[in-house]
Coordinates of C-alpha atoms and ligand atoms in Angstrom, one line a residue:
X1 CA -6.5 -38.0 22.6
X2 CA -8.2 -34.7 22.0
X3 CA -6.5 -31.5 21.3
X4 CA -7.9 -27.9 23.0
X5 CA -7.7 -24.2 22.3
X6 CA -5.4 -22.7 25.0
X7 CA -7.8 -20.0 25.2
X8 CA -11.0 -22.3 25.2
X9 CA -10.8 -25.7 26.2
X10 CA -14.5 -26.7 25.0
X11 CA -13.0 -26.5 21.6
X12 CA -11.8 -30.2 21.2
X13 CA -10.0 -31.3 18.0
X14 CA -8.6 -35.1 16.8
X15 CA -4.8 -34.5 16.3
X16 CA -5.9 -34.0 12.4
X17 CA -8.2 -31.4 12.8
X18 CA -5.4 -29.5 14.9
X19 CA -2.9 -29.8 12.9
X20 CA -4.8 -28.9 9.4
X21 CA -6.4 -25.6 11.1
X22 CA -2.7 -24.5 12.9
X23 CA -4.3 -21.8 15.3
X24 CA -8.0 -22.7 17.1
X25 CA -10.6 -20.0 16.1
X26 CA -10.5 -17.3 18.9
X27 CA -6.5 -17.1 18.1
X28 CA -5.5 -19.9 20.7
X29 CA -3.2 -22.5 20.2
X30 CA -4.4 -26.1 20.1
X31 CA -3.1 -28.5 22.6
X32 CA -3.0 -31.6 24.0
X33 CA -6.0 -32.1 26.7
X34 CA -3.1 -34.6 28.3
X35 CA 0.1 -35.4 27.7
X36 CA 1.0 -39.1 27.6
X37 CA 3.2 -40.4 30.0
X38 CA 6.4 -42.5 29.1
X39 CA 5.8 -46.1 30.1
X40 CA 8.5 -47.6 33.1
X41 CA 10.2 -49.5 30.0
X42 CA 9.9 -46.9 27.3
X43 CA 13.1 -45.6 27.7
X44 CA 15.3 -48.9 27.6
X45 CA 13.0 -49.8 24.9
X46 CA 13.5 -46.7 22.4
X47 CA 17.3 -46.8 23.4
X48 CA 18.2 -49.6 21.2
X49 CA 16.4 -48.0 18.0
X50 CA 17.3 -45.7 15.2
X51 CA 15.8 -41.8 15.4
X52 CA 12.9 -42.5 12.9
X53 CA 11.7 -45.7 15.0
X54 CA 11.9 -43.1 18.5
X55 CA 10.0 -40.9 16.2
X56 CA 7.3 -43.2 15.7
X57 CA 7.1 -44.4 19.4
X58 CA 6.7 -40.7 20.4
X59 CA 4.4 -39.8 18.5
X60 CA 2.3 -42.3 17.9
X61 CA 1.4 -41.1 21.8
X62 CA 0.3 -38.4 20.4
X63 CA -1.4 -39.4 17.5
X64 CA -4.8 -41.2 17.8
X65 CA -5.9 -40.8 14.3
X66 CA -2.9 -42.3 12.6
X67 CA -1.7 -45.6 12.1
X68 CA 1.6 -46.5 13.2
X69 CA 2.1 -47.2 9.6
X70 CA 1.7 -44.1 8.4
X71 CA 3.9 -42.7 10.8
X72 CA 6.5 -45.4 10.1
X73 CA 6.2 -43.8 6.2
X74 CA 6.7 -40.2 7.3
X75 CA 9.6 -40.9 10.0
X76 CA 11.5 -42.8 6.9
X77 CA 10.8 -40.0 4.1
X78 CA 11.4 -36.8 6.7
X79 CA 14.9 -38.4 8.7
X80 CA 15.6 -41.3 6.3
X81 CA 17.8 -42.0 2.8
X82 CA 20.2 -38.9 2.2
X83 CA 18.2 -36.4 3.6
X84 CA 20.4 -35.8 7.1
X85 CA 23.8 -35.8 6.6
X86 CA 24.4 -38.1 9.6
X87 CA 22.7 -41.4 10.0
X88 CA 22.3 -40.5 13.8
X89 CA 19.8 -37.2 12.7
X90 CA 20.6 -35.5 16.1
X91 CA 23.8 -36.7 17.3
X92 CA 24.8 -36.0 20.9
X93 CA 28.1 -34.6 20.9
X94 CA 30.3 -34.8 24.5
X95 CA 32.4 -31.7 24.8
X96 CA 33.9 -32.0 28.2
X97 CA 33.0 -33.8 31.6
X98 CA 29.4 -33.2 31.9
X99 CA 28.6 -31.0 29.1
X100 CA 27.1 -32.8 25.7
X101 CA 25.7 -31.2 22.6
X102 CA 22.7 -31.9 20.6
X103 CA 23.7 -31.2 16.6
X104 CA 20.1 -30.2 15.2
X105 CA 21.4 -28.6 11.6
X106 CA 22.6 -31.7 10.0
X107 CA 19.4 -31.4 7.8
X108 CA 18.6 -30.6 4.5
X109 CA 18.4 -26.4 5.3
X110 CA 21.2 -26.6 7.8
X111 CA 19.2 -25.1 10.6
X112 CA 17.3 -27.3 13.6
X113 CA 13.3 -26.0 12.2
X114 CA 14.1 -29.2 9.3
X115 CA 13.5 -31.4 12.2
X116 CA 9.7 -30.5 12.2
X117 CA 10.0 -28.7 8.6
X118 CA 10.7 -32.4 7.2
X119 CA 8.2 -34.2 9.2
X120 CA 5.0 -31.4 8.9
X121 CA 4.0 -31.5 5.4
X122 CA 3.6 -35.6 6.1
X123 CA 1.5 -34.6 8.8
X124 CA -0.8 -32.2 7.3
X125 CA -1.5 -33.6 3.9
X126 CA -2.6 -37.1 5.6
X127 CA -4.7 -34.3 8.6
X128 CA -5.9 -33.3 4.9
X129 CA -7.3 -36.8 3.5
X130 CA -8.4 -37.7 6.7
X131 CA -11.0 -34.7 7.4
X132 CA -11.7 -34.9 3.2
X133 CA -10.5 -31.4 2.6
X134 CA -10.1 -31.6 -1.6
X135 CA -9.0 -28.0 -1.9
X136 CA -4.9 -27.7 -2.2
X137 CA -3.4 -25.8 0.6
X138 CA -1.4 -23.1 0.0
X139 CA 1.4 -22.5 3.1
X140 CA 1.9 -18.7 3.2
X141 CA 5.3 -17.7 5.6
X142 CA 6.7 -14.4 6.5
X143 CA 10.7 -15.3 7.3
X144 CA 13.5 -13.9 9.6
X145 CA 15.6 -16.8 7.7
X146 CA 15.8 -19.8 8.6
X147 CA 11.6 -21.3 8.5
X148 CA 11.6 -19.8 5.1
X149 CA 14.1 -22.3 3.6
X150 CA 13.3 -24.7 6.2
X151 CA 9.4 -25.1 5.1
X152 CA 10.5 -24.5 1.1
X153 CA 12.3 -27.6 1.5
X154 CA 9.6 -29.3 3.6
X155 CA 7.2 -28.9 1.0
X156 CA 8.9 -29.1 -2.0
X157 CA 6.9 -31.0 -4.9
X158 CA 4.7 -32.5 -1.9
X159 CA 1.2 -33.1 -3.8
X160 CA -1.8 -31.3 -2.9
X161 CA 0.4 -28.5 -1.6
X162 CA 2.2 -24.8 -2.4
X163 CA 4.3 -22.8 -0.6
X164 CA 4.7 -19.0 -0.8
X165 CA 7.7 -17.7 1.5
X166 CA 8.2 -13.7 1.5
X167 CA 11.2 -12.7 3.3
X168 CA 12.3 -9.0 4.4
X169 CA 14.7 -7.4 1.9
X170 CA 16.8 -6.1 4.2
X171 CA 16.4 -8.4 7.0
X172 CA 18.6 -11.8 6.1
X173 CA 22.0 -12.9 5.3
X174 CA 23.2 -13.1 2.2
X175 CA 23.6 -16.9 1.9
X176 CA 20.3 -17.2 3.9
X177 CA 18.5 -15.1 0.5
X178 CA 20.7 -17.0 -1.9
X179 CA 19.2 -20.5 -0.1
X180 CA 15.4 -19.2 -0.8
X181 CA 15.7 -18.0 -4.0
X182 CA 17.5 -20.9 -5.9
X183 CA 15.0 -23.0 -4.0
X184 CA 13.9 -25.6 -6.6
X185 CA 10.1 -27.6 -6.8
X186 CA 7.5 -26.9 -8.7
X187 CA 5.2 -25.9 -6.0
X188 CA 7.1 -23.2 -4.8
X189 CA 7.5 -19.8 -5.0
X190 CA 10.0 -16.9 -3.3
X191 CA 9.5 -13.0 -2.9
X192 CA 11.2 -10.4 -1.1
X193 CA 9.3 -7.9 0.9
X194 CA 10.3 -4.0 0.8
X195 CA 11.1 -3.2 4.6
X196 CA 12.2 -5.5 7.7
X197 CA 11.0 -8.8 8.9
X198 CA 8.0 -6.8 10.9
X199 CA 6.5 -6.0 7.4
X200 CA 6.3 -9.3 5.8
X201 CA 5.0 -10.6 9.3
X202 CA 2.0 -8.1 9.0
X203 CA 1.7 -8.7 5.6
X204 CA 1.3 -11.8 5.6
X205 CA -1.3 -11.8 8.8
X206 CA -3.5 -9.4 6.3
X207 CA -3.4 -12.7 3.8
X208 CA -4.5 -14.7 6.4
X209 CA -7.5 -12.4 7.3
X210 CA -8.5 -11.2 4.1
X211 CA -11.9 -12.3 3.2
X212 CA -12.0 -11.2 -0.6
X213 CA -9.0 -13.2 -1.2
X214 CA -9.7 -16.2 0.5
X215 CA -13.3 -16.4 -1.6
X216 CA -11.1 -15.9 -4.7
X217 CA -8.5 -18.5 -4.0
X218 CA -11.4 -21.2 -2.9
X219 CA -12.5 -20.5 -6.5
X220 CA -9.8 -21.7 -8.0
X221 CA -9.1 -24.9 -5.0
X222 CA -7.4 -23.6 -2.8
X223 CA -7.1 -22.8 1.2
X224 CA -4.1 -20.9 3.0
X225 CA -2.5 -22.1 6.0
X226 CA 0.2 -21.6 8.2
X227 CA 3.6 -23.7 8.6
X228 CA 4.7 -21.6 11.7
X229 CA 5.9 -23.2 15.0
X230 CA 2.3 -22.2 16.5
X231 CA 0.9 -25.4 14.5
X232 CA 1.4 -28.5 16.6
X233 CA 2.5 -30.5 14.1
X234 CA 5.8 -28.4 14.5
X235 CA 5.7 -29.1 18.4
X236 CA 5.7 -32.7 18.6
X237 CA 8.3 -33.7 16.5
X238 CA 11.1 -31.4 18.6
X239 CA 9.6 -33.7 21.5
X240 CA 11.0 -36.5 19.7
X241 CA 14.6 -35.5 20.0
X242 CA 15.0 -34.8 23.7
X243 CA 13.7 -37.9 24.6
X244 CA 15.9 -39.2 21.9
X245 CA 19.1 -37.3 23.3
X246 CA 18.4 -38.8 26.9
X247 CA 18.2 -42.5 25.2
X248 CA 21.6 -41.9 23.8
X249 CA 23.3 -40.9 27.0
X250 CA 21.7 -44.4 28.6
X251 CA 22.7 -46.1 25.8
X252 CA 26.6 -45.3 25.3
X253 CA 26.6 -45.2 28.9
X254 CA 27.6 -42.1 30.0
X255 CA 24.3 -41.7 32.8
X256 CA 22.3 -44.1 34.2
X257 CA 18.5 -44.4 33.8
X258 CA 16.6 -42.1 35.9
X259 CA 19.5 -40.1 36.1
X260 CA 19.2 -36.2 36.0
X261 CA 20.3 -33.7 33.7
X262 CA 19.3 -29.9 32.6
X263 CA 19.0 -29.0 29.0
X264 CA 19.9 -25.3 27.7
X265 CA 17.9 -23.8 24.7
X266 CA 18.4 -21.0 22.8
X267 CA 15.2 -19.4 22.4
X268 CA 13.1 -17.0 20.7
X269 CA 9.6 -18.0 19.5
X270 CA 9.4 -20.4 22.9
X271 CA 9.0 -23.3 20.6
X272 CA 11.9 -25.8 21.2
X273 CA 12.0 -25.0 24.5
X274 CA 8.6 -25.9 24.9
X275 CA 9.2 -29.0 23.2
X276 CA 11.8 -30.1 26.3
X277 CA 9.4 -28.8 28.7
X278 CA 6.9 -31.4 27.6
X279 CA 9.6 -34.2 27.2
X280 CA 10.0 -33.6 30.9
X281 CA 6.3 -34.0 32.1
X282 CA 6.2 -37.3 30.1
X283 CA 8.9 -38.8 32.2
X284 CA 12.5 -37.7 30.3
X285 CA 14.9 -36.9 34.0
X286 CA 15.5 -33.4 33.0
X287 CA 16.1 -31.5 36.2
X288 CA 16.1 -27.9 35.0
X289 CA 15.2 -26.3 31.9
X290 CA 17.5 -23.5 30.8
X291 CA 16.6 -20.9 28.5
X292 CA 18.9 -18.8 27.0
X293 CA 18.5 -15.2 25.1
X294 CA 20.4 -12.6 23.3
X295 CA 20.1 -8.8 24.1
X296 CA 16.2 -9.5 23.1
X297 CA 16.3 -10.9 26.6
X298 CA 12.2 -10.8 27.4
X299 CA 11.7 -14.2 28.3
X300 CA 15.2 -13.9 30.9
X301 CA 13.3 -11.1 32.7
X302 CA 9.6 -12.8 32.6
X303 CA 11.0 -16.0 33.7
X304 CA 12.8 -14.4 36.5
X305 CA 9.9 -11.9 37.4
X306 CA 6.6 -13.6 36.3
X307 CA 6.3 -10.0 34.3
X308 CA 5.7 -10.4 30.3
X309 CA 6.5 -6.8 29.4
X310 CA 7.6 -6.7 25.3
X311 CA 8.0 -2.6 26.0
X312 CA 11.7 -2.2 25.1
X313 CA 14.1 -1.7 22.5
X314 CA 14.2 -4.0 19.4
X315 CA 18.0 -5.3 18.8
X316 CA 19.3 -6.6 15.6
X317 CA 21.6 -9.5 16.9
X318 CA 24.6 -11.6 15.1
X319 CA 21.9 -14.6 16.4
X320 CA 18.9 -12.9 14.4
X321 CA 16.5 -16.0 14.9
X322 CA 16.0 -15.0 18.5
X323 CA 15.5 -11.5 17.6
X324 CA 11.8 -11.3 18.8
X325 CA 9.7 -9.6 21.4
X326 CA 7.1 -11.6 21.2
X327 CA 7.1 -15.5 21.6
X328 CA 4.0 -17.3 20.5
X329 CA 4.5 -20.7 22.1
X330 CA 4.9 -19.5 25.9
X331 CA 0.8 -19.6 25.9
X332 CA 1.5 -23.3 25.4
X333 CA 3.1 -23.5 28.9
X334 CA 1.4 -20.5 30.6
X335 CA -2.2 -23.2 29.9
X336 CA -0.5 -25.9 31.4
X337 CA 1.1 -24.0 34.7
X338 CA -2.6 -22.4 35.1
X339 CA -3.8 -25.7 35.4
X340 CA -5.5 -25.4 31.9
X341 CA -7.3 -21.8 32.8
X342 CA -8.6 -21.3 29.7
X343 CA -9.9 -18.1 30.9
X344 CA -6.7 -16.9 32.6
X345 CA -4.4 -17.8 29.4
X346 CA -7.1 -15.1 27.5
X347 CA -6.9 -12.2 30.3
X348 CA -3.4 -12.5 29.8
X349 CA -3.3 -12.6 26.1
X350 CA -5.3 -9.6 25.8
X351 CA -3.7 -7.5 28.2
X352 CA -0.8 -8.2 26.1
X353 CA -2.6 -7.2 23.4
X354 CA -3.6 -4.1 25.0
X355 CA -0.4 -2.7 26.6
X356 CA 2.3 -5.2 25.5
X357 CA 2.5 -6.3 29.5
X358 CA 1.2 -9.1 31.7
X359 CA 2.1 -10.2 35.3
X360 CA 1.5 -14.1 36.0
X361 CA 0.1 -14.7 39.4
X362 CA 2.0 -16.1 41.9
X363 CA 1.2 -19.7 41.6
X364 CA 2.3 -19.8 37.8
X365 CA 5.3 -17.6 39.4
X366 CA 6.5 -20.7 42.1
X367 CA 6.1 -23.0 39.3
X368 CA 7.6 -21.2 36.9
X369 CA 11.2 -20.8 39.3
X370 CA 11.1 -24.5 40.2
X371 CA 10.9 -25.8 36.2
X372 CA 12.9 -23.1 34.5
X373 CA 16.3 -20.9 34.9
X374 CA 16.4 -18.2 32.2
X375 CA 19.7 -15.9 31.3
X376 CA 21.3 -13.9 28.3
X377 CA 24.7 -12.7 26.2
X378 CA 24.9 -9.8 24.0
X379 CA 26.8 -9.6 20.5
X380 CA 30.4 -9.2 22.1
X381 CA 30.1 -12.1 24.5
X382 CA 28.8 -14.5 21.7
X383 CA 31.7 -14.0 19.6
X384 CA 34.3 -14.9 22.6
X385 CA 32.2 -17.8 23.0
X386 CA 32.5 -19.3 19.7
X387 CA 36.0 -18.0 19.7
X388 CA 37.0 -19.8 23.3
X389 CA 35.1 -23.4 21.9
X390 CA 37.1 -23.2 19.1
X391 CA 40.2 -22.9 20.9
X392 CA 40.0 -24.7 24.0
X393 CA 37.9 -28.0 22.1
X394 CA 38.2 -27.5 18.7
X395 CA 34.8 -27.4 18.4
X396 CA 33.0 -24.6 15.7
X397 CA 29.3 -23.4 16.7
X398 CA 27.0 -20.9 15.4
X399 CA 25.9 -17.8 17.4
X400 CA 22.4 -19.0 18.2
X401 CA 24.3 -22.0 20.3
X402 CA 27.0 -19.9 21.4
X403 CA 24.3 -17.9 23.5
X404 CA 23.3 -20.9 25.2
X405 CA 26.5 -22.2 26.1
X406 CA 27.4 -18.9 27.2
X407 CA 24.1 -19.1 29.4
X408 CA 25.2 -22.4 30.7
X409 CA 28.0 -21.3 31.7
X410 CA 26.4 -18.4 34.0
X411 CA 24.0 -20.3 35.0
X412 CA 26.8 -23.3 36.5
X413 CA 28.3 -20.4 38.2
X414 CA 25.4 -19.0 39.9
X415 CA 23.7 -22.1 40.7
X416 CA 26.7 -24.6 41.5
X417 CA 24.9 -27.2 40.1
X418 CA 27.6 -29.7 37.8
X419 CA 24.2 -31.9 36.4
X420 CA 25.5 -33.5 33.4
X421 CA 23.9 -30.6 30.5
X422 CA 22.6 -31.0 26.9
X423 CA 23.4 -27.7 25.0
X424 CA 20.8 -27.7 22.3
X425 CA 22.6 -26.5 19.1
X426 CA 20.2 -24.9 16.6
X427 CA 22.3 -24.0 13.5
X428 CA 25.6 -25.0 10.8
X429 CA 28.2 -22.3 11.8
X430 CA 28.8 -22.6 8.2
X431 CA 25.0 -20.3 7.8
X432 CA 26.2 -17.9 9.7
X433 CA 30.0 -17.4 8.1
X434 CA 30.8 -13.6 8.5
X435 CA 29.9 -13.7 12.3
X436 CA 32.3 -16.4 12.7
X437 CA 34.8 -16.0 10.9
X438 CA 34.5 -12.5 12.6
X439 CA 34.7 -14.2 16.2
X440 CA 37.4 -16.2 15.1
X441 CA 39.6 -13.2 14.6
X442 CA 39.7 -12.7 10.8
X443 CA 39.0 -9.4 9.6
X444 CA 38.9 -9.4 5.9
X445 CA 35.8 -11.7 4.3
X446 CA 35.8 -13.2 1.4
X447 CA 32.4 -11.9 -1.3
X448 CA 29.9 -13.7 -1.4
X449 CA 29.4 -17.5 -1.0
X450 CA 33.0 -17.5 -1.1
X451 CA 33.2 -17.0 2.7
X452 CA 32.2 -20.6 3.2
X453 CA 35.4 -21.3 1.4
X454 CA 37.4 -19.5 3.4
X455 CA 35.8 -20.5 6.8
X456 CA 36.0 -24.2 5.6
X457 CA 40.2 -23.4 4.8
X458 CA 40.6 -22.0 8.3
X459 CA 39.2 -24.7 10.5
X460 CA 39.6 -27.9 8.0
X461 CA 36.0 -28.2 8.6
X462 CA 33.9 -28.8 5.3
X463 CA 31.0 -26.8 4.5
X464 CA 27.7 -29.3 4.5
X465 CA 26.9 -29.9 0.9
X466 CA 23.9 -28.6 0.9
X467 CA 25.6 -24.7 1.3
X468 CA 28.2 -25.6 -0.6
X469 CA 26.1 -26.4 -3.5
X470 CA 24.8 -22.9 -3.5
X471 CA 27.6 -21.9 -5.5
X472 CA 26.8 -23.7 -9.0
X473 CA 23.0 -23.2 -8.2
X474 CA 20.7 -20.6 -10.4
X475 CA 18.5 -17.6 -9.0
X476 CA 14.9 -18.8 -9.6
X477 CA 13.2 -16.2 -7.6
X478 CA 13.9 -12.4 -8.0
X479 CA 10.3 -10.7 -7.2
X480 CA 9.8 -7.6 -4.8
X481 CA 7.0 -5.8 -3.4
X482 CA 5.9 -4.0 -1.1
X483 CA 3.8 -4.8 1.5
X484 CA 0.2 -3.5 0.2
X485 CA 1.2 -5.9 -3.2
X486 CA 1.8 -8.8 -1.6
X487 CA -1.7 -9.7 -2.5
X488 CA -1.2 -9.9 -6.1
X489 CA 1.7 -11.8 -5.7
X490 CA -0.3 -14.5 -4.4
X491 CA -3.2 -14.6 -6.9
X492 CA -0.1 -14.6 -9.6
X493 CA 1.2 -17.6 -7.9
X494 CA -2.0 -19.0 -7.5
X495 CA -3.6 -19.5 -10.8
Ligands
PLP501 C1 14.2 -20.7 15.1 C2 15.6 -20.7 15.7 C3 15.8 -20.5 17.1 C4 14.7 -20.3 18.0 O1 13.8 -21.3 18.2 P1 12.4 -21.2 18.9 O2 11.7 -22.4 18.7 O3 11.7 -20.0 18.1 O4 12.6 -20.8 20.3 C5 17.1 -20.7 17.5 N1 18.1 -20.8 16.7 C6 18.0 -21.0 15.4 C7 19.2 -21.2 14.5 C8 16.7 -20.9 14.8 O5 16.6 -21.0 13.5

């Protein structure tokens, strides 16, 4: 199976090649030519086995130039020994008659991007061997929060690799910067950038398309890359777990095969969304797909309308990883709703280049209405969320999720459809302490990393370990710069 630019489909790529370059040439995204489709029996077959052995059926679909084998080795070092929390990985949770959850944070970072952010730097260092790249790749990220820690981990002491992570000063929580900078490895390095999440983001796409220093670093061996959900070795593995969700539902009995249900994601960059989206054309029942926004509600009104218009106010939100305007991976699906229009996917990408606006025609429109319902909740509505699961089910969730069960819920009472739901949760509520604990009615917080202390004495929930750790762990990382230094920063960390 070949892999194509969204915004050229002569550019064919083995699954390697994509995956090692991240982003096609002329700024695309590469994709599958065509998805596989679930065989009548794949379904009973993966429902039987444990999430690394769904993890290898799925994507050895995908995967031409690998061997089971190898994929068989990642699966067991990215979801195996100690490094989930639960032997499940992503456990379906049943919160009331038709309503399930899907726990994505009981990884090593806490926060759903580990179940890519484990399996990626598998996947690129074999895409490396394979295509005889020698040079040691350097993965550059600009964070909001949670990729940052998220790749740090993922690539920790992983030979032939480094990773650089510069996150905005004033732009994440204070157990989010305490998780980055006692991040240990020996390939890794932390730096905080002067300014908000919108300056590390440019400053790090000036790295990317700086000549001088990329002749400089290939001097000393070595390349940059990209670990951001645009590379579709951060795609496919989210496949993995919707299919794998479904299979537990069939397999504890609670639907039937073939049976329908509708999945809500909370969304920003369009990534795990996309991820159900192509569960779906491969054959997983899901009926609608549901995606769910806070106040940065874009995708709400481009779903509803057909009209991409990222004009409007920016909002800092209690569910900051959905704070975005601009969400890479919907090219993804606006390639395959055109049919694989190459040429319409690149009108539209430069007009919203240009003006920030685009209007879909109206037979991505009709297909867009029949595949997708879209809605949002602001700040005050999240926190009566969290605080109502908590109260009527005992159950504690972050903001991110409480925004899609909040969406849910609108959408059940618009719609009147009762399909048995999945409710994708994407973080530990234990990240996001202050905002909880907030929504849970207490008004005084505790300093520090202390608040996971006092949110873990409230509920009689304990923190996961790896937060809990924090506490005893030292500040490795303390650098600042400002965005026109960033540069030297990385030819420091390169030597
Ligand atoms: C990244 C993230 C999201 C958004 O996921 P996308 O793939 O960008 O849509 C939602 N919640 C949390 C906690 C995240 O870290």
């Amino acid at each position: 199976m070949y892999y194509v630019s969204t915004r050229n489909k002569e550019d064919r790529r083995t699954a390697s090649e994509a995956i090692e370059k991240g982003l096609a040439i002329d700024g695309g995204l590469m994709t599958p030519e065509v998805l596989p489709k679930l065989s009548h029996n794949a379904l009973d077959t993966m429902k039987d086995m444990s999430y690394q052995q769904r993890a290898v059926y799925v994507m050895n679909s995908y995967l031409d130039d690998f061997t089971s084998s190898e994929l068989t080795s990642f699966a067991s070092k990215a979801y195996g020994g100690n490094k989930f929390d639960v032997k499940e990985v992503a456990p379906v949770r049943q919160v009331d008659g038709n309503t399930y959850c899907l726990e994505l944070w009981h990884g090593p970072t806490c926060a759903f991007k580990d179940m890519a952010l484990q399996m990626l730097p598998h996947l690129l260092t074999a895409s490396l061997k394979k295509n005889q790249e020698n040079k040691t790749v350097c993965i550059l990220v600009a964070t909001s929060g949670d990729t940052g820690k998220a790749a740090l981990e993922g690539f920790r002491d992983v030979d032939k690799t480094r990773i650089l992570v510069f996150y905005p000063k004033d732009g994440v929580s204070a157990i989010q910067e305490l998780q980055m900078n006692t991040q240990e490895g020996e390939n890794v390095g932390v730096c905080s950038v002067v300014g908000n999440f919108d300056d590390a983001q440019t400053g790090v796409k000036k790295l990317f398309s700086d000549e001088k220093l990329r002749e400089q670093l290939a001097e000393r061996g070595f390349f940059l890359s990209s670990a951001n959900s645009i590379n579709w070795g951060r795609v496919l593995p989210q496949i993995v777990y919707y299919i794998s969700a479904y299979c537990d539902l069939m397999r504890d009995e609670k639907i039937q095969k073939g049976d329908p249900i509708n999945v809500c994601v909370p969304t920003g960059n369009f990534g795990n969304i996309l991820a159900a989206y192509y569960a779906r054309e491969m054959g997983v029942p899901i009926k609608r797909l549901i995606c769910a926004s806070n106040s940065n509600n874009v995708l709400t009104d481009f779903l509803k309308s057909g009209i991409y218009d990222r004009n409007r106010t920016f909002y800092n939100t209690m569910s900051p990883s959905m704070d975005i305007l601009i969400s890479s991976n919907l090219e993804r699906l606006l390639f395959a709703l055109s049919d694989h229009d190459d040429a319409q996917v690149r009108e539209y990408m430069a007009e919203l280049g240009q003006t920030g606006r685009y209007e879909v025609d109206k037979t991505i429109k009709e297909k867009l209405g029949k595949l997708f319902s879209a809605g949002y909740c602001d700040d005050a509505e999240t926190q009566k969320v969290i605080g109502a699961m908590w109260k009527e089910h005992h159950y504690l969730i972050d903001p991110h999720t409480a925004v899609a069960f909040d969406v849910l819920d609108q959408y059940r009472k618009e719609s009147g459809d009762d399909t048995p739901a999945i409710v994708v949760s994407t973080a530990s509520p234990f990240k996001f302490c202050d905002n909880v604990l907030g929504s849970l009615g207490v008004t005084q917080l505790a300093e520090g990393t202390d608040v996971l202390d006092q949110l873990s004495e409230l509920t009689g929930i304990p923190a996961p370990a790896p937060l809990a750790a924090l506490k005893d762990k030292s500040v490795r990382f303390t650098g600042s710069v400002t965005k026109d230094h960033m540069v030297d920063q990385v030819l420091e960390m390169l030597r």
